[in-house]
PDB file of C-alpha atoms in Angstrom:
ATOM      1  CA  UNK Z   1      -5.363  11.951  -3.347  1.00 97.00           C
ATOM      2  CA  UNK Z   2      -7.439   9.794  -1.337  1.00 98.00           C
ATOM      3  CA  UNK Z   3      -5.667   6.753   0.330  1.00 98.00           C
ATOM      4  CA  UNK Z   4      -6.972   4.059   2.744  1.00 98.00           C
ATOM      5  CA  UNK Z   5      -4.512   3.313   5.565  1.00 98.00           C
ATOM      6  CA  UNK Z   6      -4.768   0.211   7.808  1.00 98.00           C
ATOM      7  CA  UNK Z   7      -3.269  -1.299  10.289  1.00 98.00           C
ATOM      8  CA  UNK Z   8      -3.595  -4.448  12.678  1.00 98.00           C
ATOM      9  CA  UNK Z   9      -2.266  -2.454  15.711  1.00 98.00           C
ATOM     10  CA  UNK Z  10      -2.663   0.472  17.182  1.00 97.00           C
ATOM     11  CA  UNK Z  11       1.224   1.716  17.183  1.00 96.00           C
ATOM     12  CA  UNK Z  12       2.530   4.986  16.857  1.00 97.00           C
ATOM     13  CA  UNK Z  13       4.090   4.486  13.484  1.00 97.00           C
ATOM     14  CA  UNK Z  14       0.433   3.673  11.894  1.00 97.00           C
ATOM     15  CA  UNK Z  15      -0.490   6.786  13.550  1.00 98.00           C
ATOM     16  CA  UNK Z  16       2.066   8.557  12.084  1.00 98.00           C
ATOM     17  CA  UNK Z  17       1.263   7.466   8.797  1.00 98.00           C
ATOM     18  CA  UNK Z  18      -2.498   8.310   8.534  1.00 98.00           C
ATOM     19  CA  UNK Z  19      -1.137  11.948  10.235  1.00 98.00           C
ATOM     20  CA  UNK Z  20       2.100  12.273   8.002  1.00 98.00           C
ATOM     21  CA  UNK Z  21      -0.261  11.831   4.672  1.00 98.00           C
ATOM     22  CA  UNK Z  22      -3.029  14.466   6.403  1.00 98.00           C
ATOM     23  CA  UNK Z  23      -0.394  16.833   5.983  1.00 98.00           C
ATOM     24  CA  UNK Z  24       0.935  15.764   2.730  1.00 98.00           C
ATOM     25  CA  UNK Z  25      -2.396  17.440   1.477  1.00 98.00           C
ATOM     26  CA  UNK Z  26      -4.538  13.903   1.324  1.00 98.00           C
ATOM     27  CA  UNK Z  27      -7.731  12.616   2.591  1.00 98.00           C
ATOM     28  CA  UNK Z  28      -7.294   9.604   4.584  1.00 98.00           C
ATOM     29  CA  UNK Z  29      -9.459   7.094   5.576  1.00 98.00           C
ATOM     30  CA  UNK Z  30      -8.165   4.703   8.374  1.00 98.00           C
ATOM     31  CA  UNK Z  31      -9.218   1.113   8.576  1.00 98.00           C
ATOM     32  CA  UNK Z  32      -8.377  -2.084  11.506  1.00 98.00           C
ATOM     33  CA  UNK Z  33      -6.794  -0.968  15.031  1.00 98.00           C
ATOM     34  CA  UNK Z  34      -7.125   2.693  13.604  1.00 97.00           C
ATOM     35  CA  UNK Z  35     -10.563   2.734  13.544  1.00 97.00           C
ATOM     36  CA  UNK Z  36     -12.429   2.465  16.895  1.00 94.00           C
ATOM     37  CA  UNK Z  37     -14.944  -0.718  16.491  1.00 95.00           C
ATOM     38  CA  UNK Z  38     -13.365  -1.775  12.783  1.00 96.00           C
ATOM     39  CA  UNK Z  39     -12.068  -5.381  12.319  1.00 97.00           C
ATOM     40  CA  UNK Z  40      -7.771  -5.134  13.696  1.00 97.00           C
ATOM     41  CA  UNK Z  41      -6.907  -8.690  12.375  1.00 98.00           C
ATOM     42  CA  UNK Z  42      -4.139  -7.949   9.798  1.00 98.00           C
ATOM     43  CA  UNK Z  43      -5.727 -10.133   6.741  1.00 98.00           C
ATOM     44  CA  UNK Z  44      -9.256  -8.219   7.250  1.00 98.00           C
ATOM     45  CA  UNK Z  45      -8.021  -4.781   7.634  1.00 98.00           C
ATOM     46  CA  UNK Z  46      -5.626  -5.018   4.539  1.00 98.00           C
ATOM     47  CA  UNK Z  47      -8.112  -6.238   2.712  1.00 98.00           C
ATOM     48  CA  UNK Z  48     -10.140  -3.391   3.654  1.00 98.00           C
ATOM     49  CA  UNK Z  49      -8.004  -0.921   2.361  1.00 98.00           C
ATOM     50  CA  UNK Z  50      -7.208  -2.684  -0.484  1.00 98.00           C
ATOM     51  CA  UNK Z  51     -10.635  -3.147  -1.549  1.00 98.00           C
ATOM     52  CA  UNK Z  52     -10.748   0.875  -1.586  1.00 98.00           C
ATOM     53  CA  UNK Z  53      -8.315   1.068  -4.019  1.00 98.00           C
ATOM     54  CA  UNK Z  54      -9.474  -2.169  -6.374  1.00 97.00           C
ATOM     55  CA  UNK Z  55     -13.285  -0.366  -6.203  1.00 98.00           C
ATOM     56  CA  UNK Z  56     -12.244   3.455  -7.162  1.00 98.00           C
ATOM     57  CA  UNK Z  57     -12.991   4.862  -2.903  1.00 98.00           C
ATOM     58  CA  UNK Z  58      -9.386   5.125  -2.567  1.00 98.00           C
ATOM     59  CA  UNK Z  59      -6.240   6.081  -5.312  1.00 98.00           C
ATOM     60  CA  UNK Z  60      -3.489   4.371  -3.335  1.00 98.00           C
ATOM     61  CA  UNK Z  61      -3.352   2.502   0.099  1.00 98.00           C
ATOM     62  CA  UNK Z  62      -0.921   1.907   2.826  1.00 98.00           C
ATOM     63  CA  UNK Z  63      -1.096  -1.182   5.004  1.00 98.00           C
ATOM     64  CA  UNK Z  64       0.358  -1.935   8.043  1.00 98.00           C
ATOM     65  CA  UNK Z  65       1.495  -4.621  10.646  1.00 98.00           C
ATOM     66  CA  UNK Z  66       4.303  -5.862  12.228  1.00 98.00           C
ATOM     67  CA  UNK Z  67       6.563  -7.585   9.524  1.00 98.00           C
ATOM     68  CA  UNK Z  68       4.303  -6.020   6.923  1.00 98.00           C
ATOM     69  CA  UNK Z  69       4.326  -9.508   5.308  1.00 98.00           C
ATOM     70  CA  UNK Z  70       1.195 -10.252   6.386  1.00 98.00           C
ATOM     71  CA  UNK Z  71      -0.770  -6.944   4.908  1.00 98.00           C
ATOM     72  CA  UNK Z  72       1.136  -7.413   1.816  1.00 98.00           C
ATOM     73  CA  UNK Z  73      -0.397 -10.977   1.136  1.00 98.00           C
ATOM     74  CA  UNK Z  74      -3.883  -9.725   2.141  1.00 98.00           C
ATOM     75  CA  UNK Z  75      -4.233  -7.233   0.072  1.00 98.00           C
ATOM     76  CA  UNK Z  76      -2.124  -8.609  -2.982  1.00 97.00           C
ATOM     77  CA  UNK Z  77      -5.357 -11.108  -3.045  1.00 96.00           C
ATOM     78  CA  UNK Z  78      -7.400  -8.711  -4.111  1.00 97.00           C
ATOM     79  CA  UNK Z  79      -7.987  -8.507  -7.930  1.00 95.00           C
ATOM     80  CA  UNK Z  80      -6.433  -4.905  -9.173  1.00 95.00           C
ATOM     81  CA  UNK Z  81      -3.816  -4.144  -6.116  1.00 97.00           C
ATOM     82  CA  UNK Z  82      -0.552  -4.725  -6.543  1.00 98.00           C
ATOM     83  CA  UNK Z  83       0.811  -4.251  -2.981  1.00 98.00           C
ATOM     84  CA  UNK Z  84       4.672  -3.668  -2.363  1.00 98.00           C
ATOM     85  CA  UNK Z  85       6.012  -4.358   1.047  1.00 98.00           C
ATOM     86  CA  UNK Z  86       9.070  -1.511   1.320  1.00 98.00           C
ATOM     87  CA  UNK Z  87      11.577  -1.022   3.875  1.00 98.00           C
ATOM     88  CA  UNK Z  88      13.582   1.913   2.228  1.00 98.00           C
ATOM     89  CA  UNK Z  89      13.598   4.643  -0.032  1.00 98.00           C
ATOM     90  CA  UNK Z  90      14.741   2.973  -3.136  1.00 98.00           C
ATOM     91  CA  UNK Z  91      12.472   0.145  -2.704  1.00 98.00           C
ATOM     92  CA  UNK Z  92       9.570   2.482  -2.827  1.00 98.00           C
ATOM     93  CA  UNK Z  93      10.792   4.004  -5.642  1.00 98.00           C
ATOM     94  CA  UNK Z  94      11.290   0.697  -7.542  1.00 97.00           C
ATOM     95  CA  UNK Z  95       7.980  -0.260  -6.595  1.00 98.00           C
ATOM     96  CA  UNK Z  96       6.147   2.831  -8.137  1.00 98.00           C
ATOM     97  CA  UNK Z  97       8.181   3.280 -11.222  1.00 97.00           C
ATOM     98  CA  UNK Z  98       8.531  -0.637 -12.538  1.00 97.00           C
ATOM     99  CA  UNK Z  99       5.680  -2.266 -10.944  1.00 96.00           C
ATOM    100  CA  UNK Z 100       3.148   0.446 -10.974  1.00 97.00           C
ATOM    101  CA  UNK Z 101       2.403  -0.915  -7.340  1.00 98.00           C
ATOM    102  CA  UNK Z 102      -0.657   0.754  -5.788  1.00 98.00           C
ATOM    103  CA  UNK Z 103      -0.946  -0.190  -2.130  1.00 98.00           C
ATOM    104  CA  UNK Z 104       2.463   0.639   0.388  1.00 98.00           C
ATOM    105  CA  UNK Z 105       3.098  -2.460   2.482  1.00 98.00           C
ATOM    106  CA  UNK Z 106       5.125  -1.277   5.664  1.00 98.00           C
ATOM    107  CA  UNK Z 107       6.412  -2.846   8.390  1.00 98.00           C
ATOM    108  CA  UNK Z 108       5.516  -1.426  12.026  1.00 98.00           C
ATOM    109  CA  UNK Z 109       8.500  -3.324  13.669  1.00 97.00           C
ATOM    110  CA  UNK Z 110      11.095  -1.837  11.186  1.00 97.00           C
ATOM    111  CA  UNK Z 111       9.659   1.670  10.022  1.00 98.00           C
ATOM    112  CA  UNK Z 112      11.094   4.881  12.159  1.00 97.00           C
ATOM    113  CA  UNK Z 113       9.772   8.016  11.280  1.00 97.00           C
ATOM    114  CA  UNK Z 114      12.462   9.398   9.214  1.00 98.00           C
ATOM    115  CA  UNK Z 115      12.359   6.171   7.562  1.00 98.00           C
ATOM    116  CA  UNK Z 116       8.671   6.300   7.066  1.00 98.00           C
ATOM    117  CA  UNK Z 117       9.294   9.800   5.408  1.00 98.00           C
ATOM    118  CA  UNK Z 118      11.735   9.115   3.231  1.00 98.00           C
ATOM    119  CA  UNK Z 119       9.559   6.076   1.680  1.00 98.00           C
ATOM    120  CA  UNK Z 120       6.644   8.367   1.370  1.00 98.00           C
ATOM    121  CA  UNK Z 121       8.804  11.152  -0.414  1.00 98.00           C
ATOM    122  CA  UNK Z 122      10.342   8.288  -2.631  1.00 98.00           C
ATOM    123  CA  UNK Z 123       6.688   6.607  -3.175  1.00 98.00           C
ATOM    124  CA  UNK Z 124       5.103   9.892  -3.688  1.00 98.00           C
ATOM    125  CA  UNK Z 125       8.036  11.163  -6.596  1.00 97.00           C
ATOM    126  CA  UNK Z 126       8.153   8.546  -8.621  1.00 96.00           C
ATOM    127  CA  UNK Z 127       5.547   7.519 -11.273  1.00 92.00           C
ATOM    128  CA  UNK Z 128       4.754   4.766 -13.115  1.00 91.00           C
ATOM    129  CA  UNK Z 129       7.548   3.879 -15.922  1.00 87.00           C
ATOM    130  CA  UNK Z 130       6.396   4.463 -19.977  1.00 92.00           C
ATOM    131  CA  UNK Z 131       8.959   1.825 -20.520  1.00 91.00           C
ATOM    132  CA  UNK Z 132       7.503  -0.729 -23.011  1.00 93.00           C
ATOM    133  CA  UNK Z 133       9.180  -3.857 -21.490  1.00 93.00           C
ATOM    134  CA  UNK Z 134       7.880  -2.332 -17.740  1.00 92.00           C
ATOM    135  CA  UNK Z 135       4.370  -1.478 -19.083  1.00 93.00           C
ATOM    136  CA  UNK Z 136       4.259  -5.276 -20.410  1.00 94.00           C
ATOM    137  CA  UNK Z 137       4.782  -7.285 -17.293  1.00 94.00           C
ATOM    138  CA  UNK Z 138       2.257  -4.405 -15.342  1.00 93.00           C
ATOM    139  CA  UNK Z 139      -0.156  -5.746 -17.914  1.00 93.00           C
ATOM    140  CA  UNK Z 140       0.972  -9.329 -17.516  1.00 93.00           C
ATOM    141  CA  UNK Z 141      -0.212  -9.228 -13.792  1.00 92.00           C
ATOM    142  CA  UNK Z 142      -3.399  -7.099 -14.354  1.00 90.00           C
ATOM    143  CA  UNK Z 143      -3.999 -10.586 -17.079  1.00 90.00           C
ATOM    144  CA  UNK Z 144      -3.487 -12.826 -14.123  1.00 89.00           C
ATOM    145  CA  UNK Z 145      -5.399 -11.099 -12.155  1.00 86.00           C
ATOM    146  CA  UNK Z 146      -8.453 -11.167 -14.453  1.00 85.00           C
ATOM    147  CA  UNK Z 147      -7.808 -15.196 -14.783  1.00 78.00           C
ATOM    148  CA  UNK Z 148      -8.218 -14.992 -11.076  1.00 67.00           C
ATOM    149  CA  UNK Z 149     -11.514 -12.728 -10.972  1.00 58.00           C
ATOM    150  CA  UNK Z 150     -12.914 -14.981 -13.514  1.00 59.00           C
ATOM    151  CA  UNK Z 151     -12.640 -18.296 -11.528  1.00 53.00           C
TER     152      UNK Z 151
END
């Protein structure tokens, strides 16, 4: 799977993301503070990555900085993402299966590693839900979205 990853600082938890999804088996492309000479400010580098995944370069994206508030809004501006900021497991896991979300919002101030893991083992298991009422409000924000685009 290919997944953007950004982040507004340079801290090792970003690091360990981009590294801990090498070795998942996917093909990362790092964006803001992770990038020597690439734009660090939270909203641009979110948007980055998000762009990736609203354009087809990337499948999913995570995006980082320190609340993860901040990269959430970014890149939930972009027509197509739907960005989840998680802080544990069964968030992640919510996020996937009801809301189809595409882009992991995490928080550099709050994620250890074995947290980080668990939400990427919990992000990476679940799949979006066939369930007809779930399907309908995933299709009720891809609408909104297209009201937005069409502005």
């Amino acid at each position: 799977m290919r997944i953007a990853v950004s982040s507004d600082m340079d801290e090792p938890v970003a690091r360990l993301v981009a590294d801990e999804l090498r070795e998942r088996g996917h093909e990362v492309r790092v964006h803001g503070a992770l990038s020597p000479g690439a734009d660090p400010r939270w909203a641009a580098c979110s948007e980055r990555a998000a762009r990736e995944v609203a354009e087809g370069r990337a499948d999913q994206a995570v995006v980082c900085c320190w609340t993860g508030t901040g990269a959430s809004i970014a890149a939930n501006k972009i027509p197509g993402v739907r960005a989840a900021l998680c802080a544990d497991a069964y968030t992640a896991d919510g996020a996937r299966r009801w809301n189809d979300a595409n882009v992991l919002a995490l928080s550099l101030r709050l994620t250890s590693a074995p947290l980080l893991r668990e939400i990427l083992d919990a992000w990476f298991a679940a799949g979006p839900s066939e369930d007809a009422e779930d399907r309908d409000n995933v299709t009720h924000v891809e609408r909104l979205d297209e009201g937005r685009a069409a502005r």
